PDB file of C-alpha atoms in Angstrom:
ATOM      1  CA  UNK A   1     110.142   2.818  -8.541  1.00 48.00           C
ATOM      2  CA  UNK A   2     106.844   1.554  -9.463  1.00 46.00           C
ATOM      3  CA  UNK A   3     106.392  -0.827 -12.746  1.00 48.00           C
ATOM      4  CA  UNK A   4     104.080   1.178 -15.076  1.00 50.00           C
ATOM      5  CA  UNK A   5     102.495  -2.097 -16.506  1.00 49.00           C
ATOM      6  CA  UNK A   6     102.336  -6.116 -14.947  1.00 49.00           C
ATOM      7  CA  UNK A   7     103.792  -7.161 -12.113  1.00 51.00           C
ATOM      8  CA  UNK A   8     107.405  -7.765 -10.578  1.00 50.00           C
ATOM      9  CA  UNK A   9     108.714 -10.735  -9.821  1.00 49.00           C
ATOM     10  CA  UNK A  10     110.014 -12.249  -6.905  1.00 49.00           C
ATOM     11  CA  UNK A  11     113.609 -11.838  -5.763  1.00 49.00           C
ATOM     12  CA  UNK A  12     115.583 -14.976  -6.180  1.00 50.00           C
ATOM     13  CA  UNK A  13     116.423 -17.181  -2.994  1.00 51.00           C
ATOM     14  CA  UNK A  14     118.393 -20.027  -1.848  1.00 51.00           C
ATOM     15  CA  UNK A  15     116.750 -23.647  -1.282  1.00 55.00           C
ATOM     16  CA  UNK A  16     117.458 -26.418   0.895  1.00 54.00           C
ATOM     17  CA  UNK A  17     117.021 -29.861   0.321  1.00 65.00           C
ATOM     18  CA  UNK A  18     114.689 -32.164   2.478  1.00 78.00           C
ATOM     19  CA  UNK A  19     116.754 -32.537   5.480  1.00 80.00           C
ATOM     20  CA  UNK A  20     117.948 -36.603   5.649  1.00 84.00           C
ATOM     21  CA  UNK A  21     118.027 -38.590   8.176  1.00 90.00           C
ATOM     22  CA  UNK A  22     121.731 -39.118   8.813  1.00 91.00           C
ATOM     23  CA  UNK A  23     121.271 -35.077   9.914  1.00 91.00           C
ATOM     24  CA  UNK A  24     118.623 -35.467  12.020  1.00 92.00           C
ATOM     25  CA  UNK A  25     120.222 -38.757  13.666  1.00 94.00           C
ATOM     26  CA  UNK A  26     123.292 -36.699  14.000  1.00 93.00           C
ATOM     27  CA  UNK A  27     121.686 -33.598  15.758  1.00 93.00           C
ATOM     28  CA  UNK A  28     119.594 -36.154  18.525  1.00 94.00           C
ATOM     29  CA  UNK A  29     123.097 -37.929  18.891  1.00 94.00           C
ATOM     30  CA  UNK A  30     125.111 -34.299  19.655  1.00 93.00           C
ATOM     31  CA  UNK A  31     121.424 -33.303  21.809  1.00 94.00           C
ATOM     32  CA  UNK A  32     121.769 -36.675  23.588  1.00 94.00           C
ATOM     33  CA  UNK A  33     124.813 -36.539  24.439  1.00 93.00           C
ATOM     34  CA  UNK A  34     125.329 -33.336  25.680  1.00 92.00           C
ATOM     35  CA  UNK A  35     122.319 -33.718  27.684  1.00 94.00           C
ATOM     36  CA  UNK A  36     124.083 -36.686  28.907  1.00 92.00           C
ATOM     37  CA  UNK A  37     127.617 -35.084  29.556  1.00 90.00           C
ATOM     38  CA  UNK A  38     125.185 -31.945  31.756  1.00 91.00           C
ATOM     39  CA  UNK A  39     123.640 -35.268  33.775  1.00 91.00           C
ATOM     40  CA  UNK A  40     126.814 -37.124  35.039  1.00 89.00           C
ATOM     41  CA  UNK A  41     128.100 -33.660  36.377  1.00 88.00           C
ATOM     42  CA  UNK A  42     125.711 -33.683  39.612  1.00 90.00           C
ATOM     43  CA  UNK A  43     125.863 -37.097  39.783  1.00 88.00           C
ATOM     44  CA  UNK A  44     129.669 -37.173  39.708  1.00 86.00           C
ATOM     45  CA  UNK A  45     129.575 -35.024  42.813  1.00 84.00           C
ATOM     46  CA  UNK A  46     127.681 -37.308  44.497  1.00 88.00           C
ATOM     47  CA  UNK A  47     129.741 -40.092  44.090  1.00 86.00           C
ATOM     48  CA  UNK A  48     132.610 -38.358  45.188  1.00 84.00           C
ATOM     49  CA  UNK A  49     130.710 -37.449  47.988  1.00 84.00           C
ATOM     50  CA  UNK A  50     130.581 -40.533  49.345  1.00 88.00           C
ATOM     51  CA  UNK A  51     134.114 -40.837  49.437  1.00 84.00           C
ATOM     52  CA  UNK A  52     135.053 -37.516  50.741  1.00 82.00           C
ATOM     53  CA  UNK A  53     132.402 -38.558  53.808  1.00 85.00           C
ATOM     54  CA  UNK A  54     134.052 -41.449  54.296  1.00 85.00           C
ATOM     55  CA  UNK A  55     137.667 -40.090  54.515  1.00 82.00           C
ATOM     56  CA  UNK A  56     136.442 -38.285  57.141  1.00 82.00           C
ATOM     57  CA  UNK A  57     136.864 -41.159  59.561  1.00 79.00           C
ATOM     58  CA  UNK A  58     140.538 -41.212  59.040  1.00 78.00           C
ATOM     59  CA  UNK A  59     143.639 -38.973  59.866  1.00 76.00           C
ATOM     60  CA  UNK A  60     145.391 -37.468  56.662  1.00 74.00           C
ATOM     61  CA  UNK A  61     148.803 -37.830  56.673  1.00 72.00           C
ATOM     62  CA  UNK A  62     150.012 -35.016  54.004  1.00 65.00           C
ATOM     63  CA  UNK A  63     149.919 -33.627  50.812  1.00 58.00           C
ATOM     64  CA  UNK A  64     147.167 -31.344  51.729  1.00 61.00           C
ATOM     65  CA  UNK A  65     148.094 -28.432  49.212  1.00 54.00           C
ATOM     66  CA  UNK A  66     148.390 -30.790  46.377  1.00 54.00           C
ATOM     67  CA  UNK A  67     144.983 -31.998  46.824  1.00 59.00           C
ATOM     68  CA  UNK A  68     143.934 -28.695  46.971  1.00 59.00           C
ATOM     69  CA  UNK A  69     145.445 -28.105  43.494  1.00 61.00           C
ATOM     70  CA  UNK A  70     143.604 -31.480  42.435  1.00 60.00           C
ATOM     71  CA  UNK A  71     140.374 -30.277  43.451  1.00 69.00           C
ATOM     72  CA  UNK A  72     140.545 -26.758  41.987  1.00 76.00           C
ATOM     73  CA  UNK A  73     141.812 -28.538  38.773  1.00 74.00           C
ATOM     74  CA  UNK A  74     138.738 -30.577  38.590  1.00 75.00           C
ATOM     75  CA  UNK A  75     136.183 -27.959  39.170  1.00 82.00           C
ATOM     76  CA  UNK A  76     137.489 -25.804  36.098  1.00 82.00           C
ATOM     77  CA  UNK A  77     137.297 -29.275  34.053  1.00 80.00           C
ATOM     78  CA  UNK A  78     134.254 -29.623  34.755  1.00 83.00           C
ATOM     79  CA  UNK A  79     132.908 -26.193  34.288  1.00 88.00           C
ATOM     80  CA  UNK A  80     134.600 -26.098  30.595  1.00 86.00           C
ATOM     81  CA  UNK A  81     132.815 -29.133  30.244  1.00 86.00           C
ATOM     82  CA  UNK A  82     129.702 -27.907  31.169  1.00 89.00           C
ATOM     83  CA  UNK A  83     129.911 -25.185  28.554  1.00 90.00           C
ATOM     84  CA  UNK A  84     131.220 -27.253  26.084  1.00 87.00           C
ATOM     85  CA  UNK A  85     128.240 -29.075  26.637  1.00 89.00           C
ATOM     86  CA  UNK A  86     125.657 -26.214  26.066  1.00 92.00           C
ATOM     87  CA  UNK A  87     127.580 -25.222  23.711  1.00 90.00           C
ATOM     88  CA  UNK A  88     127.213 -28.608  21.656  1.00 89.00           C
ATOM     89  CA  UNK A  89     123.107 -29.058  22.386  1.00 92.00           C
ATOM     90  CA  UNK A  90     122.895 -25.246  20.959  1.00 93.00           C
ATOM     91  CA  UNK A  91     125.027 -26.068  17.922  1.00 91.00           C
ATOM     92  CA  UNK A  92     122.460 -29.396  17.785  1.00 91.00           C
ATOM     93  CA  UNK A  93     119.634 -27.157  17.207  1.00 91.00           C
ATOM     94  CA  UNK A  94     121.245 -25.057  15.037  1.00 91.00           C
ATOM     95  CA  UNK A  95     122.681 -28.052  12.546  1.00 90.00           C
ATOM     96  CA  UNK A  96     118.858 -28.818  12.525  1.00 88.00           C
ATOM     97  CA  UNK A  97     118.151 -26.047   9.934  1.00 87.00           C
ATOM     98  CA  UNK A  98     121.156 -26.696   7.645  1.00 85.00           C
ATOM     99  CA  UNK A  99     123.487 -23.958   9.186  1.00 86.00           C
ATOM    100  CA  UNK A 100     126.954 -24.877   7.841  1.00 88.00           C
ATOM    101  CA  UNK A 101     129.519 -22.976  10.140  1.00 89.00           C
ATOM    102  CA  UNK A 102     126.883 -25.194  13.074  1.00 88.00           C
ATOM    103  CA  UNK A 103     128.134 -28.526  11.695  1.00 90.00           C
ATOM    104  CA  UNK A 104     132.092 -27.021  11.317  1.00 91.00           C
ATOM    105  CA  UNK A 105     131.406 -25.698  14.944  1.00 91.00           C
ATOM    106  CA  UNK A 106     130.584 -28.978  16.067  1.00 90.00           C
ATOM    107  CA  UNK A 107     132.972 -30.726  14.304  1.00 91.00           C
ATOM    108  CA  UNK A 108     135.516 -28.451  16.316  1.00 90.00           C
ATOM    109  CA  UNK A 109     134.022 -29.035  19.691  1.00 87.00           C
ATOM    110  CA  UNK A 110     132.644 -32.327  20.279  1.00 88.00           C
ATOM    111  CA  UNK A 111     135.978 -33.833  20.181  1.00 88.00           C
ATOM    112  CA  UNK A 112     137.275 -31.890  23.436  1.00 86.00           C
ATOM    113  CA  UNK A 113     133.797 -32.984  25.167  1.00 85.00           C
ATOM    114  CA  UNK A 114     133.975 -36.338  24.085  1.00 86.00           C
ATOM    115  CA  UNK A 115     137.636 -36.059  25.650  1.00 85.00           C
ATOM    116  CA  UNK A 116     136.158 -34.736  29.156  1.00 80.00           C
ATOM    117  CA  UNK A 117     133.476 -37.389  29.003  1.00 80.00           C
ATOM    118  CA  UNK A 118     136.559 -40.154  28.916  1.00 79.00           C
ATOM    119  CA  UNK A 119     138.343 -38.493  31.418  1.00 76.00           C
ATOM    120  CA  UNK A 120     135.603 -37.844  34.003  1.00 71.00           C
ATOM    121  CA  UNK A 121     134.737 -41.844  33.714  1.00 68.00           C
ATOM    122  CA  UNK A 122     138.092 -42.568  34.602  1.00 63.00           C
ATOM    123  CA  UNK A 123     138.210 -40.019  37.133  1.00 64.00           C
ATOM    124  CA  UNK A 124     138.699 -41.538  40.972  1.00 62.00           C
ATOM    125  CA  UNK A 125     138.915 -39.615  44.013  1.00 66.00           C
ATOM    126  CA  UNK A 126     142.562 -39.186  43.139  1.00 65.00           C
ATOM    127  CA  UNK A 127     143.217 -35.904  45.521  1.00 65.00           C
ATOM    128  CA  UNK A 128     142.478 -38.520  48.365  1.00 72.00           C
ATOM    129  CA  UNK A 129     145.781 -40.451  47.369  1.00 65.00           C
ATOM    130  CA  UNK A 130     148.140 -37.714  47.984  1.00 66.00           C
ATOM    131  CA  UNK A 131     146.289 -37.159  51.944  1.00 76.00           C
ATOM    132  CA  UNK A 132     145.438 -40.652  53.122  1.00 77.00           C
ATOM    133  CA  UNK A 133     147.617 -43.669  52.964  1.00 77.00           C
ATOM    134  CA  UNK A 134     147.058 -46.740  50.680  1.00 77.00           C
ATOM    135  CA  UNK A 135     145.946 -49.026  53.056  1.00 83.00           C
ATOM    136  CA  UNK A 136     143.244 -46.013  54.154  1.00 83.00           C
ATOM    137  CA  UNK A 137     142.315 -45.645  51.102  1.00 83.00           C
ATOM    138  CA  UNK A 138     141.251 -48.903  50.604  1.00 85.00           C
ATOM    139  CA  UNK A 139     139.432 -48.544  53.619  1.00 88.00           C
ATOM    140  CA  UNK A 140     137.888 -45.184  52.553  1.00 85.00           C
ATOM    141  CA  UNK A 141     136.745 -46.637  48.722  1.00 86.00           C
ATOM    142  CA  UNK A 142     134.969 -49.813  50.146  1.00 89.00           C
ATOM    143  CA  UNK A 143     133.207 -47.587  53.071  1.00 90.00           C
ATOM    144  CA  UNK A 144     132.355 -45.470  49.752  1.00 88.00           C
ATOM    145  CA  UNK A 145     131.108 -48.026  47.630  1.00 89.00           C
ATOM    146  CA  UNK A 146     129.406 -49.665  50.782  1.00 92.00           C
ATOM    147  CA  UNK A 147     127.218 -46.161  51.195  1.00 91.00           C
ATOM    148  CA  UNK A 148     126.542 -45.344  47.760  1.00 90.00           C
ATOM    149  CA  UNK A 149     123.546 -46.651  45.411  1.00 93.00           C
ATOM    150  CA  UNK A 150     124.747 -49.588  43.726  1.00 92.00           C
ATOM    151  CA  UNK A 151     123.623 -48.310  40.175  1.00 93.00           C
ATOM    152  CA  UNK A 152     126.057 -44.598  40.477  1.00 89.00           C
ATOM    153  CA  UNK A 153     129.153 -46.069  39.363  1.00 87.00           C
ATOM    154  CA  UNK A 154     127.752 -48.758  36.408  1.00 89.00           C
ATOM    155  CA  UNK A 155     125.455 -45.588  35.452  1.00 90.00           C
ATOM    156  CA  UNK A 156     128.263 -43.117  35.494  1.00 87.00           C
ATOM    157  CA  UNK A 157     131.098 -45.679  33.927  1.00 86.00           C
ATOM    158  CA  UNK A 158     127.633 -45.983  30.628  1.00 89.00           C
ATOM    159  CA  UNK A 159     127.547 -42.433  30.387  1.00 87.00           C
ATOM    160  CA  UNK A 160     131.530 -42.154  30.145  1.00 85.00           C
ATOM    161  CA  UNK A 161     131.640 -44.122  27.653  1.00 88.00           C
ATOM    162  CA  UNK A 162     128.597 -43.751  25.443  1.00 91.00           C
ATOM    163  CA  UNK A 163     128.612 -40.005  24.997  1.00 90.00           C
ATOM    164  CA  UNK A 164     132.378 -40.435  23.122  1.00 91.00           C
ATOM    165  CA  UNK A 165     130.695 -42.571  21.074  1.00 93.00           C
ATOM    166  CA  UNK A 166     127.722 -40.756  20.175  1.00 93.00           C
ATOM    167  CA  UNK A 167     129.559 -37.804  19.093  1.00 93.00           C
ATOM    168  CA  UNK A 168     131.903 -39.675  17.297  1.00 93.00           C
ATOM    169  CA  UNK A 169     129.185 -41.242  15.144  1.00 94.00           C
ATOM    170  CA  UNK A 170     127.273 -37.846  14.859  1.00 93.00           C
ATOM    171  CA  UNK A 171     130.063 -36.045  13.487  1.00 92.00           C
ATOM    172  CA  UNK A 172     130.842 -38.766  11.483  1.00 93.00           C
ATOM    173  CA  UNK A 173     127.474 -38.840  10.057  1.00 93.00           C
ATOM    174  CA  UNK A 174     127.450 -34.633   9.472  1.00 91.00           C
ATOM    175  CA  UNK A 175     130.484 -35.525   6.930  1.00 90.00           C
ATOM    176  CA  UNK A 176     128.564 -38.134   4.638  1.00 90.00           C
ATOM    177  CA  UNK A 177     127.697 -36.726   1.576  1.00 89.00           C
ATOM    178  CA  UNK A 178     124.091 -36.582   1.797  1.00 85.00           C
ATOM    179  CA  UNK A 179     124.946 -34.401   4.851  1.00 86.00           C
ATOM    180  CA  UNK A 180     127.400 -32.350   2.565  1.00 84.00           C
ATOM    181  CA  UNK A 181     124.256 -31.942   0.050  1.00 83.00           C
ATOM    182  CA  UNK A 182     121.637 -30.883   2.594  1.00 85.00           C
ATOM    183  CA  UNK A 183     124.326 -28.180   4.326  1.00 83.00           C
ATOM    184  CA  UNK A 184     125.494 -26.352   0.732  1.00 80.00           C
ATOM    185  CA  UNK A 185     122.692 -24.076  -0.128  1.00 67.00           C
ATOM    186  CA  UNK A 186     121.223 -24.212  -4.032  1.00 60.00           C
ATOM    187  CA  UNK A 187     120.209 -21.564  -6.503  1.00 56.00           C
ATOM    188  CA  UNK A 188     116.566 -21.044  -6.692  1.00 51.00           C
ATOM    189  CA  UNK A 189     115.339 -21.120 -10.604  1.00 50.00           C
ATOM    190  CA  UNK A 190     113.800 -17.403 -10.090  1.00 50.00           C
ATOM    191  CA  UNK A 191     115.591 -15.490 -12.990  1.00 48.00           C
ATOM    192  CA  UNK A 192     118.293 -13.151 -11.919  1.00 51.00           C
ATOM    193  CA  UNK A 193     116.387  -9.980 -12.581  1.00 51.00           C
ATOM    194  CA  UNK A 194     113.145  -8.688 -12.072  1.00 53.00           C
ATOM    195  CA  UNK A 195     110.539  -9.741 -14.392  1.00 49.00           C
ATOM    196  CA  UNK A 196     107.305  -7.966 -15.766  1.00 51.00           C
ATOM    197  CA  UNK A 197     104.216  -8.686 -17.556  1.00 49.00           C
ATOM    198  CA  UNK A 198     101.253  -7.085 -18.575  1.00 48.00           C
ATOM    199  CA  UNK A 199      98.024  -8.181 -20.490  1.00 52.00           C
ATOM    200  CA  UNK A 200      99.357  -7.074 -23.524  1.00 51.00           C
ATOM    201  CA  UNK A 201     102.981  -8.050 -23.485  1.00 49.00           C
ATOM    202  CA  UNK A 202     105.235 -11.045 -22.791  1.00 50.00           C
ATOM    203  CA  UNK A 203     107.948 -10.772 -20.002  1.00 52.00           C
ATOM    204  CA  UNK A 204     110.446  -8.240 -20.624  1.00 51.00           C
ATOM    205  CA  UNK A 205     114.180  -9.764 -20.141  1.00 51.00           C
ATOM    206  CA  UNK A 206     116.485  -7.609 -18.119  1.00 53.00           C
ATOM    207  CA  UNK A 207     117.142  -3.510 -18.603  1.00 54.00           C
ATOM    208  CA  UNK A 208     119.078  -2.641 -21.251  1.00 52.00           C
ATOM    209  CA  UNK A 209     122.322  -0.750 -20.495  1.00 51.00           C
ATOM    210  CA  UNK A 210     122.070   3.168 -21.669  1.00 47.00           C
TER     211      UNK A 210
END
C-alpha cells in the first residue's frame, strides 16, 4: 500500500568490492588457458596425422584390437577435455562478476584439465606400438617428424606444459584473501526497513507491532 505522506526508501542490497587484480589475473589465466587446452586439440590431430600416414608404408604385425581400444580411449579423453575446457572459460567469465560457487566450480575443475593438458603432452602415437614393430616404429616417427612443421611438437610440448601452470597459479590466486574479500558479498548501509519522510516530519523508524 501507498505511503500517505514522504517517500519510501529503497530496499537494502548487497555490495561488492572493486574487483582486484589477483581476480582479474586469475580469470585471463583460467580464459587463457582453456583457450589454449581447445587449440592443441586440432593441432594434436595433426601431429598424429603425420604418423598414422607414415605407418602406412609398413606391414602391421598385430595387436590390431588393442589399438583400436587405444584410439577409442583417446577420443573420449579428449572430448571430456574439450568440455572441461568450455566449461573452465565459462566459469572464467562468470568469476569475473564475483560469483562464489564460479570460483569453487573452478577450483573443482581445473585440476582434471590441467591433468589432461599433462597427459596429452606426453601423449605419443602409442596405439602404433602394439601394431608395428620397434625397429618400424622408429622408422615410422622419423618419417613423421621428417613431414611435419618443425614448430608442432615444441608448440604442442609449450602448451602441455604452460596451461598446468596457469591454472595452478589462477586458482591459487582465487584463494588469496583479497580474492576471499571481493567473492563474500557485504551489507549495504540502507536501514532494514522502509523509511518515510514528509515535509513536516522526521523519518519514522520501523512499524510498531499491534
Amino acid at each position: 500500500m501507498a505511503s500517505r505522506s514522504g517517500t519510501a526508501a529503497t530496499v537494502p542490497h548487497s555490495v561488492r568490492r572493486p574487483r582486484p587484480r589477483v581476480v582479474a589475473l586469475a580469470c585471463l589465466l583460467l580464459a587463457l588457458a582453456a583457450v589454449a587446452q581447445l587449440a592443441a586439440l586440432p593441432l594434436r590431430y595433426w601431429h598424429q596425422g603425420f604418423f598414422h600416414t607414415a605407418a602406412r608404408s609398413f606391414e602391421p604385425t598385430g595387436g590390431v584390437a588393442f589399438a583400436a581400444v587405444g584410439t577409442t580411449a583417446d577420443l573420449a579423453a579428449d572430448l571430456l577435455t574439450a568440455v572441461l575446457a568450455v566449461g573452465l572459460l565459462t566459469l572464467a567469465a562468470v568469476n569475473v562478476v564475483g560469483s562464489n560457487g564460479a570460483r569453487i566450480a573452478s577450483w573443482a575443475s581445473g585440476p582434471f584439465l590441467a591433468c589432461c593438458a599433462t597427459a596429452g603432452a606426453a601423449r605419443s602415437p602409442r596405439p602404433l606400438y602394439s601394431i608395428y614393430s620397434d625397429e618400424n616404429m622408429d622408422r615410422i616417427i622419423a618419417m613423421a617428424r621428417d613431414a611435419m612443421p618443425n614448430w608442432l611438437e615444441p608448440l604442442l610440448l609449450t602448451l602441455g606444459r604452460g596451461v598446468p601452470v596457469a591454472i595452478i597459479v589462477a586458482l591459487v590466486l582465487l584463494a588469496l584473501p583479497s580474492a576471499n574479500a571481493f567473492f563474500q558479498p557485504r551489507p549495504a548501509v540502507d536501514p532494514p526497513w522502509p523509511v518515510r519522510t514528509s515535509p513536516t516530519a522526521g523519518p519514522e523508524g520501523p512499524p510498531s507491532a499491534g
